[in-house]
């Protein structure tokens, strides 16, 4: 489906940026990065695993920490549900376990 193409396309894009410069530009600049996930009934359960895989792939390119990249995540359906805020986790491993 469309989500499969998005995961593949985005993964190739990010990999191309890193390999063409030899450096990871996301590690050099602090930023706030919030993932927004659709949790409405139109999303199938197996799509959540694809989204999780996509997020973990993106995390590999981010230097996560209080003074570098801060990561948050929220879900939306009929209401918005914050899962964790920008100040909740200070490492990639913590975010991946969440």
mmCIF file with all atom_site columns, C-alpha atoms in Angstrom, residues 3 8-10 20 23 25 50 56 59 62 69 73 90-92 97:
data_model
loop_
_atom_site.group_PDB
_atom_site.id
_atom_site.type_symbol
_atom_site.label_atom_id
_atom_site.label_alt_id
_atom_site.label_comp_id
_atom_site.label_asym_id
_atom_site.label_entity_id
_atom_site.label_seq_id
_atom_site.pdbx_PDB_ins_code
_atom_site.Cartn_x
_atom_site.Cartn_y
_atom_site.Cartn_z
_atom_site.occupancy
_atom_site.B_iso_or_equiv
_atom_site.pdbx_formal_charge
_atom_site.auth_seq_id
_atom_site.auth_comp_id
_atom_site.auth_asym_id
_atom_site.auth_atom_id
_atom_site.pdbx_PDB_model_num
ATOM 1  C CA . UNK A 1 3  ? 2.555  3.223  3.609  1.00 0.00 ? 3  UNK A CA 1
ATOM 2  C CA . UNK A 1 8  ? 10.806 2.664  1.327  1.00 0.00 ? 8  UNK A CA 1
ATOM 3  C CA . UNK A 1 9  ? 10.929 6.111  -0.272 1.00 0.00 ? 9  UNK A CA 1
ATOM 4  C CA . UNK A 1 10 ? 11.761 7.965  2.926  1.00 0.00 ? 10 UNK A CA 1
ATOM 5  C CA . UNK A 1 20 ? 26.436 11.568 -0.365 1.00 0.00 ? 20 UNK A CA 1
ATOM 6  C CA . UNK A 1 23 ? 28.423 12.977 7.428  1.00 0.00 ? 23 UNK A CA 1
ATOM 7  C CA . UNK A 1 25 ? 23.686 16.446 8.933  1.00 0.00 ? 25 UNK A CA 1
ATOM 8  C CA . UNK A 1 50 ? 5.335  -0.391 9.577  1.00 0.00 ? 50 UNK A CA 1
ATOM 9  C CA . UNK A 1 56 ? 13.209 3.468  14.269 1.00 0.00 ? 56 UNK A CA 1
ATOM 10 C CA . UNK A 1 59 ? 15.998 7.592  14.758 1.00 0.00 ? 59 UNK A CA 1
ATOM 11 C CA . UNK A 1 62 ? 19.385 11.533 14.927 1.00 0.00 ? 62 UNK A CA 1
ATOM 12 C CA . UNK A 1 69 ? 17.743 16.403 19.070 1.00 0.00 ? 69 UNK A CA 1
ATOM 13 C CA . UNK A 1 73 ? 5.387  11.442 19.708 1.00 0.00 ? 73 UNK A CA 1
ATOM 14 C CA . UNK A 1 90 ? 17.394 11.582 26.398 1.00 0.00 ? 90 UNK A CA 1
ATOM 15 C CA . UNK A 1 91 ? 18.695 8.724  24.251 1.00 0.00 ? 91 UNK A CA 1
ATOM 16 C CA . UNK A 1 92 ? 17.846 6.808  21.101 1.00 0.00 ? 92 UNK A CA 1
ATOM 17 C CA . UNK A 1 97 ? 11.834 1.210  23.897 1.00 0.00 ? 97 UNK A CA 1
#
